[in-house]
XYZ file of C-alpha atoms in Angstrom:
500
model
C -55.341 -69.834 -134.868
C -52.338 -68.832 -137.201
C -52.055 -69.727 -141.408
C -49.739 -70.358 -143.407
C -48.535 -67.702 -146.401
C -50.915 -69.919 -148.758
C -54.021 -69.686 -146.365
C -54.213 -73.030 -145.187
C -54.234 -73.222 -141.127
C -51.199 -74.270 -140.029
C -49.917 -77.340 -137.875
C -50.436 -75.662 -134.184
C -54.449 -76.301 -135.268
C -53.971 -80.052 -134.705
C -52.188 -79.669 -131.739
C -56.009 -78.327 -129.951
C -57.064 -81.720 -128.936
C -61.351 -81.183 -129.070
C -60.488 -81.448 -133.330
C -61.765 -85.571 -132.905
C -64.642 -83.624 -131.547
C -65.175 -80.887 -134.199
C -65.184 -84.549 -136.533
C -68.063 -85.722 -134.474
C -69.740 -82.619 -134.837
C -69.341 -82.597 -138.597
C -70.362 -86.320 -139.757
C -72.955 -85.520 -137.602
C -73.969 -82.874 -139.444
C -73.412 -84.883 -142.647
C -75.087 -87.777 -141.158
C -78.689 -85.973 -141.155
C -78.305 -84.948 -144.943
C -77.660 -88.105 -146.122
C -80.109 -90.077 -143.696
C -83.056 -87.403 -144.630
C -82.457 -88.802 -148.401
C -84.078 -92.400 -147.186
C -85.862 -91.753 -143.675
C -89.189 -89.665 -145.272
C -89.571 -92.918 -147.727
C -90.715 -95.234 -145.073
C -93.146 -92.204 -143.951
C -94.148 -91.858 -147.188
C -97.256 -94.149 -147.300
C -98.463 -92.980 -143.916
C -97.386 -89.282 -144.983
C -99.489 -89.254 -148.665
C -102.555 -90.762 -146.323
C -102.999 -87.823 -144.064
C -102.015 -85.143 -146.597
C -103.970 -86.600 -149.648
C -102.110 -86.746 -152.335
C -101.754 -88.250 -155.470
C -99.599 -91.504 -157.136
C -98.437 -88.838 -159.568
C -98.195 -86.229 -156.902
C -95.767 -87.755 -154.008
C -92.885 -88.621 -155.536
C -92.326 -84.409 -154.951
C -91.632 -85.277 -151.216
C -88.795 -86.766 -153.029
C -87.604 -85.386 -155.397
C -88.242 -81.609 -153.992
C -85.114 -82.253 -151.953
C -82.962 -83.988 -154.477
C -83.443 -81.405 -156.929
C -82.803 -78.298 -155.210
C -79.618 -80.187 -153.065
C -78.151 -81.290 -156.458
C -79.287 -78.249 -158.048
C -77.843 -75.657 -155.500
C -74.365 -78.529 -154.732
C -72.063 -76.230 -156.291
C -73.874 -72.772 -155.852
C -73.595 -74.092 -151.795
C -69.800 -74.402 -152.402
C -69.416 -71.219 -154.380
C -71.009 -69.233 -151.354
C -68.987 -71.458 -148.843
C -65.850 -70.125 -150.526
C -67.136 -66.723 -149.937
C -67.935 -66.274 -146.890
C -66.622 -68.744 -144.613
C -66.861 -72.902 -143.654
C -67.700 -72.264 -140.526
C -70.447 -69.682 -140.838
C -71.647 -72.038 -143.965
C -71.854 -73.993 -142.265
C -73.919 -72.708 -139.025
C -76.265 -71.222 -141.114
C -76.953 -74.905 -143.345
C -77.670 -76.522 -140.209
C -80.030 -73.681 -138.538
C -81.889 -73.631 -142.181
C -82.002 -77.665 -142.340
C -83.868 -77.158 -138.505
C -85.994 -74.772 -139.258
C -86.987 -76.194 -142.826
C -87.348 -79.591 -141.187
C -90.257 -78.144 -138.260
C -91.794 -76.161 -141.530
C -92.284 -79.504 -143.179
C -93.536 -81.812 -139.747
C -95.448 -78.914 -139.289
C -97.092 -78.930 -142.368
C -101.217 -79.077 -143.268
C -101.202 -79.654 -147.029
C -99.304 -81.175 -150.308
C -97.900 -78.129 -151.267
C -96.596 -76.756 -147.980
C -94.951 -80.089 -147.628
C -92.839 -79.710 -151.263
C -91.632 -76.601 -150.017
C -90.524 -77.668 -147.292
C -88.719 -80.558 -148.565
C -86.995 -77.972 -151.592
C -85.623 -76.001 -148.315
C -84.024 -78.725 -146.751
C -82.632 -79.507 -150.157
C -81.376 -76.065 -150.536
C -79.913 -75.496 -146.807
C -78.243 -79.063 -147.497
C -76.299 -77.424 -150.261
C -74.771 -75.109 -148.276
C -74.431 -77.891 -145.395
C -72.954 -80.906 -147.574
C -69.311 -79.069 -148.986
C -68.937 -76.717 -146.180
C -68.323 -79.903 -143.731
C -65.770 -81.312 -146.800
C -64.159 -78.127 -146.374
C -63.440 -77.780 -142.728
C -63.030 -81.895 -141.748
C -60.133 -80.638 -144.646
C -58.668 -78.440 -142.728
C -59.028 -80.017 -139.311
C -57.403 -82.605 -140.117
C -54.179 -81.894 -142.021
C -52.032 -84.337 -140.554
C -52.062 -87.098 -143.618
C -52.577 -90.135 -140.599
C -54.873 -87.862 -138.759
C -56.749 -87.245 -141.953
C -56.988 -90.737 -143.457
C -58.380 -91.605 -140.107
C -60.959 -88.712 -140.226
C -61.930 -89.503 -143.584
C -62.818 -93.353 -142.820
C -64.976 -92.337 -139.724
C -66.948 -89.508 -141.732
C -67.177 -91.820 -144.711
C -68.339 -95.191 -142.455
C -71.100 -92.133 -141.046
C -71.814 -91.682 -143.890
C -72.181 -94.217 -145.545
C -74.287 -95.786 -143.092
C -76.891 -92.669 -143.757
C -79.176 -95.316 -145.607
C -79.289 -97.863 -143.057
C -80.096 -96.205 -140.650
C -82.471 -93.431 -142.172
C -84.617 -96.747 -143.472
C -84.514 -97.756 -139.732
C -84.706 -94.762 -137.924
C -87.747 -94.139 -140.345
C -90.373 -97.081 -139.863
C -89.897 -96.569 -135.591
C -90.732 -92.793 -135.562
C -93.505 -93.314 -138.334
C -95.208 -96.379 -136.246
C -94.435 -95.209 -132.612
C -95.320 -91.572 -133.053
C -95.964 -90.404 -136.817
C -94.547 -89.571 -140.153
C -94.067 -86.246 -139.167
C -91.536 -87.455 -136.884
C -88.408 -88.240 -139.445
C -88.495 -84.519 -140.205
C -88.748 -83.019 -136.811
C -85.753 -85.308 -135.643
C -83.884 -83.205 -137.287
C -84.170 -80.196 -135.150
C -82.276 -81.873 -132.426
C -79.442 -83.220 -133.704
C -79.361 -80.261 -135.799
C -79.674 -77.972 -132.690
C -76.302 -79.981 -131.193
C -74.545 -79.660 -134.008
C -75.042 -76.053 -133.913
C -73.782 -75.127 -130.411
C -70.715 -78.058 -130.775
C -69.291 -76.535 -134.515
C -69.542 -72.828 -131.962
C -67.456 -74.134 -129.674
C -65.014 -77.104 -131.125
C -64.475 -76.334 -135.180
C -62.585 -73.458 -135.703
C -63.408 -70.600 -138.620
C -61.464 -70.311 -142.294
C -62.604 -66.093 -143.528
C -63.755 -66.565 -146.969
C -62.162 -65.097 -150.472
C -62.915 -62.033 -150.617
C -62.556 -62.583 -155.156
C -64.662 -65.768 -154.490
C -67.685 -64.675 -156.760
C -71.436 -66.102 -157.257
C -72.489 -67.215 -160.630
C -76.333 -67.082 -159.704
C -77.081 -66.284 -163.127
C -75.575 -69.516 -163.886
C -76.909 -71.838 -160.653
C -80.666 -70.250 -161.941
C -80.650 -71.613 -164.859
C -78.961 -74.642 -163.985
C -81.880 -75.450 -161.238
C -84.017 -74.260 -163.728
C -83.914 -75.868 -166.239
C -83.496 -79.297 -164.356
C -86.768 -78.141 -162.475
C -88.737 -78.354 -166.132
C -87.405 -80.904 -166.797
C -88.445 -82.833 -163.887
C -91.865 -81.001 -163.240
C -92.617 -82.506 -167.044
C -92.311 -85.905 -166.127
C -94.185 -85.593 -163.327
C -97.097 -83.981 -165.600
C -96.917 -85.960 -167.998
C -98.606 -88.681 -165.799
C -102.042 -86.828 -166.132
C -101.522 -84.437 -168.508
C -99.670 -87.107 -171.561
C -97.070 -87.164 -172.991
C -97.721 -84.712 -176.291
C -99.818 -82.240 -173.916
C -98.612 -79.128 -175.109
C -98.436 -78.117 -171.298
C -95.526 -81.350 -170.514
C -94.200 -80.129 -174.023
C -93.708 -77.361 -173.906
C -91.576 -77.778 -169.994
C -89.343 -80.191 -171.914
C -88.609 -77.600 -174.615
C -87.882 -74.378 -172.125
C -85.890 -76.979 -169.846
C -83.055 -78.170 -172.863
C -82.851 -74.588 -173.491
C -82.505 -73.288 -170.139
C -79.519 -76.238 -169.788
C -78.024 -75.213 -173.463
C -77.555 -71.497 -172.079
C -76.651 -72.873 -169.025
C -73.871 -74.743 -171.185
C -73.196 -71.375 -173.457
C -72.778 -69.139 -170.288
C -70.331 -71.426 -167.853
C -68.062 -70.463 -170.983
C -68.508 -66.718 -170.802
C -68.941 -66.332 -166.594
C -66.136 -64.687 -165.018
C -66.900 -67.765 -162.397
C -68.352 -70.142 -163.233
C -70.641 -72.941 -161.266
C -69.191 -75.310 -163.097
C -66.007 -74.813 -165.405
C -66.606 -76.891 -168.472
C -63.720 -78.264 -168.185
C -64.103 -80.697 -165.708
C -66.612 -82.687 -168.077
C -64.358 -82.598 -171.009
C -62.275 -85.298 -169.804
C -63.693 -87.703 -171.326
C -62.773 -90.492 -168.408
C -64.767 -88.256 -165.749
C -67.622 -87.197 -168.352
C -67.857 -90.973 -168.152
C -68.254 -91.143 -164.532
C -70.753 -88.493 -164.071
C -73.029 -90.140 -166.680
C -73.347 -93.610 -165.389
C -73.555 -92.128 -161.692
C -76.767 -90.429 -163.242
C -78.374 -93.076 -164.950
C -77.210 -95.601 -162.246
C -79.078 -93.457 -159.188
C -81.569 -93.723 -162.011
C -82.531 -96.507 -160.950
C -81.683 -97.004 -156.880
C -84.184 -94.439 -156.101
C -86.654 -95.458 -158.326
C -86.007 -98.729 -156.101
C -86.797 -96.986 -153.002
C -89.980 -95.899 -153.533
C -91.695 -98.373 -155.195
C -90.528 -101.445 -152.804
C -91.669 -98.884 -149.793
C -95.334 -99.100 -151.126
C -94.692 -102.319 -152.262
C -93.356 -103.539 -148.997
C -96.532 -101.059 -146.888
C -99.024 -101.263 -148.953
C -99.441 -104.454 -151.696
C -97.454 -107.155 -148.505
C -98.975 -104.801 -145.351
C -95.135 -104.560 -144.050
C -95.549 -102.034 -140.884
C -92.713 -98.993 -141.231
C -90.338 -101.030 -138.529
C -90.438 -104.508 -140.332
C -90.361 -102.416 -144.008
C -86.924 -100.138 -143.017
C -85.272 -103.510 -141.896
C -86.043 -105.290 -145.012
C -84.003 -103.050 -147.215
C -80.642 -103.306 -144.736
C -79.861 -105.843 -147.449
C -79.400 -103.956 -149.827
C -77.156 -101.320 -147.659
C -75.614 -104.493 -146.638
C -74.193 -104.783 -149.869
C -73.893 -101.448 -150.341
C -71.209 -101.825 -148.150
C -69.567 -105.161 -148.821
C -69.612 -104.753 -152.932
C -67.646 -101.362 -151.803
C -65.563 -101.764 -149.301
C -64.376 -105.274 -149.472
C -64.448 -106.096 -153.161
C -64.093 -102.837 -154.940
C -61.802 -101.576 -152.402
C -59.391 -104.698 -152.827
C -59.692 -104.554 -156.637
C -59.323 -101.267 -157.474
C -55.374 -101.068 -158.261
C -55.780 -104.365 -160.206
C -58.153 -103.898 -162.771
C -59.766 -100.929 -164.419
C -62.825 -99.171 -163.617
C -64.754 -100.293 -165.893
C -63.710 -103.654 -165.324
C -65.648 -102.758 -161.874
C -68.365 -100.986 -163.091
C -69.636 -102.218 -165.810
C -70.027 -106.237 -163.730
C -71.569 -103.533 -161.604
C -74.323 -102.089 -162.883
C -74.834 -106.430 -165.147
C -74.837 -107.624 -161.624
C -77.481 -104.406 -160.215
C -79.797 -104.682 -163.760
C -79.700 -108.413 -163.065
C -81.798 -107.847 -159.232
C -84.266 -105.058 -161.343
C -85.030 -107.688 -163.834
C -85.734 -110.212 -160.981
C -87.799 -107.729 -159.160
C -90.294 -107.235 -162.514
C -91.692 -110.977 -161.253
C -93.047 -109.741 -158.366
C -96.824 -110.264 -158.026
C -99.092 -108.846 -154.405
C -98.230 -112.564 -153.374
C -94.503 -112.354 -153.848
C -92.259 -114.102 -150.977
C -89.896 -111.557 -149.562
C -86.899 -114.700 -148.653
C -87.230 -115.947 -152.050
C -88.030 -113.432 -154.606
C -87.825 -109.919 -153.341
C -84.394 -110.265 -151.551
C -81.811 -111.478 -153.959
C -82.804 -109.010 -155.901
C -81.554 -106.694 -152.969
C -78.906 -108.179 -152.256
C -78.058 -108.177 -156.351
C -78.289 -104.268 -156.828
C -76.929 -103.766 -153.696
C -73.415 -105.399 -154.432
C -73.530 -104.153 -157.974
C -74.303 -100.562 -156.798
C -71.656 -100.895 -154.226
C -69.135 -102.371 -157.345
C -69.344 -99.290 -159.088
C -69.763 -96.214 -156.442
C -66.364 -96.556 -155.304
C -64.754 -96.625 -159.093
C -67.135 -94.230 -160.156
C -65.776 -91.530 -157.435
C -62.712 -92.772 -157.017
C -61.740 -91.819 -161.642
C -63.921 -88.827 -161.535
C -61.511 -86.707 -158.481
C -58.312 -89.220 -159.688
C -55.829 -86.447 -161.468
C -57.723 -83.457 -161.390
C -55.361 -79.867 -159.945
C -55.856 -78.757 -156.116
C -58.322 -75.635 -157.065
C -60.747 -78.002 -159.346
C -60.797 -80.757 -156.363
C -64.023 -78.873 -154.780
C -65.886 -78.560 -157.631
C -65.067 -82.191 -159.312
C -65.677 -84.254 -155.963
C -69.476 -81.700 -156.048
C -69.855 -82.839 -159.761
C -69.793 -86.687 -159.162
C -72.725 -85.634 -156.236
C -74.859 -83.490 -158.419
C -74.992 -85.908 -160.874
C -76.129 -88.687 -158.042
C -79.065 -85.928 -156.717
C -79.845 -85.326 -160.155
C -80.531 -88.933 -161.663
C -82.059 -89.149 -158.615
C -84.742 -86.558 -158.947
C -84.756 -87.369 -162.843
C -85.639 -91.468 -161.803
C -88.045 -90.536 -159.700
C -90.304 -88.567 -161.180
C -89.876 -90.092 -164.562
C -90.408 -93.490 -163.174
C -93.303 -92.555 -160.823
C -95.025 -91.158 -164.037
C -94.492 -94.557 -165.650
C -95.305 -96.122 -162.584
C -98.892 -94.818 -162.499
C -99.351 -94.270 -166.220
C -99.353 -98.301 -166.261
C -101.322 -98.821 -163.371
C -103.784 -97.073 -164.296
C -104.139 -98.884 -168.052
C -103.902 -101.841 -166.514
C -106.766 -101.423 -164.280
C -109.099 -99.841 -167.108
C -107.506 -102.970 -169.145
C -109.098 -105.466 -166.368
C -111.960 -104.077 -165.013
C -114.953 -106.090 -166.225
C -116.590 -106.727 -162.719
C -117.441 -103.980 -160.268
C -117.340 -106.381 -156.870
C -113.138 -107.592 -157.876
C -112.370 -103.796 -158.388
C -110.248 -104.070 -155.273
C -108.299 -106.507 -156.459
C -107.998 -105.478 -159.742
C -106.583 -102.278 -158.565
C -103.629 -103.745 -156.193
C -102.783 -105.758 -158.809
C -102.698 -102.750 -161.881
C -100.237 -101.152 -158.561
C -97.698 -104.062 -158.993
C -98.271 -104.100 -162.892
C -96.962 -100.308 -162.818
C -94.027 -100.900 -160.590
C -92.562 -104.006 -162.400
C -92.397 -102.029 -165.873
C -91.011 -99.416 -164.294
C -88.931 -101.498 -163.743
C -87.714 -102.898 -166.718
C -86.959 -99.305 -167.419
C -85.179 -98.881 -165.069
C -83.112 -102.545 -165.644
C -83.196 -101.328 -168.976
C -81.373 -97.660 -168.033
C -78.774 -99.168 -165.396
C -77.445 -101.820 -168.364
C -77.047 -98.381 -170.326
C -74.768 -97.035 -167.474
C -72.875 -100.124 -168.091
C -72.513 -99.230 -171.315
C -71.922 -95.752 -171.179
C -69.255 -97.548 -168.156
C -67.775 -99.847 -171.059
C -67.588 -97.216 -174.057
C -66.268 -93.854 -171.583
C -64.467 -94.682 -168.951
C -61.416 -95.734 -170.866
C -58.699 -95.479 -167.325
C -56.376 -97.635 -166.985
C -55.922 -99.176 -163.262
C -53.998 -97.010 -160.880
C -50.593 -97.871 -159.981
C -49.970 -99.148 -156.787
C -48.293 -95.516 -155.545
C -50.835 -93.177 -157.283
C -52.397 -90.778 -154.134
C -54.360 -88.289 -154.547
C -54.872 -84.958 -152.953
C -58.011 -84.794 -152.428
C -60.959 -87.066 -150.408
C -63.347 -89.408 -152.251
C -66.627 -88.192 -151.187
C -69.123 -90.582 -149.816
C -72.524 -91.992 -151.764
C -75.454 -91.181 -150.167
C -76.997 -94.171 -150.164
């Protein structure tokens, strides 16, 4: 394979008739990464019973993955620059498969949490490599647009596929297969990558900001762990306060180091732009509520309403469809006509309204009349928000910064999900315990009171989520001041798809 003087693959590579099969391999890997964020949600109640997890600790099955993924994503992109995209892609696939097998064979909660963190770490290698390979495989503008359309459709449908596949595997096999299923997918993708994808040499001058990765990821872990420990220990416990203090100190040090690092993970000029900073913060706040919704509604539908795993997966489908409709049929059509905040603010208000409807749910709520309308509002609101966030955050960046900017949007999404899952789970379990303590008078009524307490805890946490989403709308309205892009505006970098 020849290359241009700039290092890009030459046009002769486009003549390779197998490049579209290469697209299948890349999309398959990305689908696996996105799917894994939701497939385990449906299996979580079964895994919790099987491994004896507490209500306070169950969120780590989700949080360990999203935290490692988001915290290491920027480092993963740098590693891909250093050793080559194809090599990193294959290593990521093999590691992801091994971590999935380890999680499926877990004999205790600690082993499962560790395996999920490993999955997230290898996903952080895999995701930026996949996007880079797609960019270098399709250099013709027309073909690139088509390729990214296919890639985006598969990646965007990952949540829906995850809910359905998770329900089927959990109900007809067991929860472990929600992890084992990644192994054959990854093996097929590895062989496909070796046969179909062209390697691109790494950049010998690239450096890894290992201290930055340790400080950034360590700070996030300390804060999320502090939220999870607040339930059993209390918010004023010295351990909890210490974890928050260490987390904040590490993150402040991370920012200080990024100004001085020879090759920073996150060049600070990326986040100093008002519009980009507003988009990053809006995304993080919006996803706090969405990930909390996934966790609570999974338990509500299966444990309280008695839905089967398959029925639970189907119950989430309207949410995913609404996100796709809001993103592709509303936001995409209006983006060139209205300012970004003209979509983001109404989107967050709609999503918050959906959350408020959910605060009315009881142990006997009806799905068609009380749950479904809330999911549709949530989906439309998130769909309205996602598209302008990604478009505005990546608009007008220099070519050399396009990769790190896209990675930062995805990082804010994963970090928001990590913090939101831990925070809202702690609020829910604390509120549930307080409700049971206050209302349990007759031991014969314990089962009913406990179930009511669980639902009460969910509604309290959902009220918080609704408020956080309104805060996201306020941030978007005040910080994102960009005007509507002109019709002839073109971007040098593709827009990544939200991992919903």
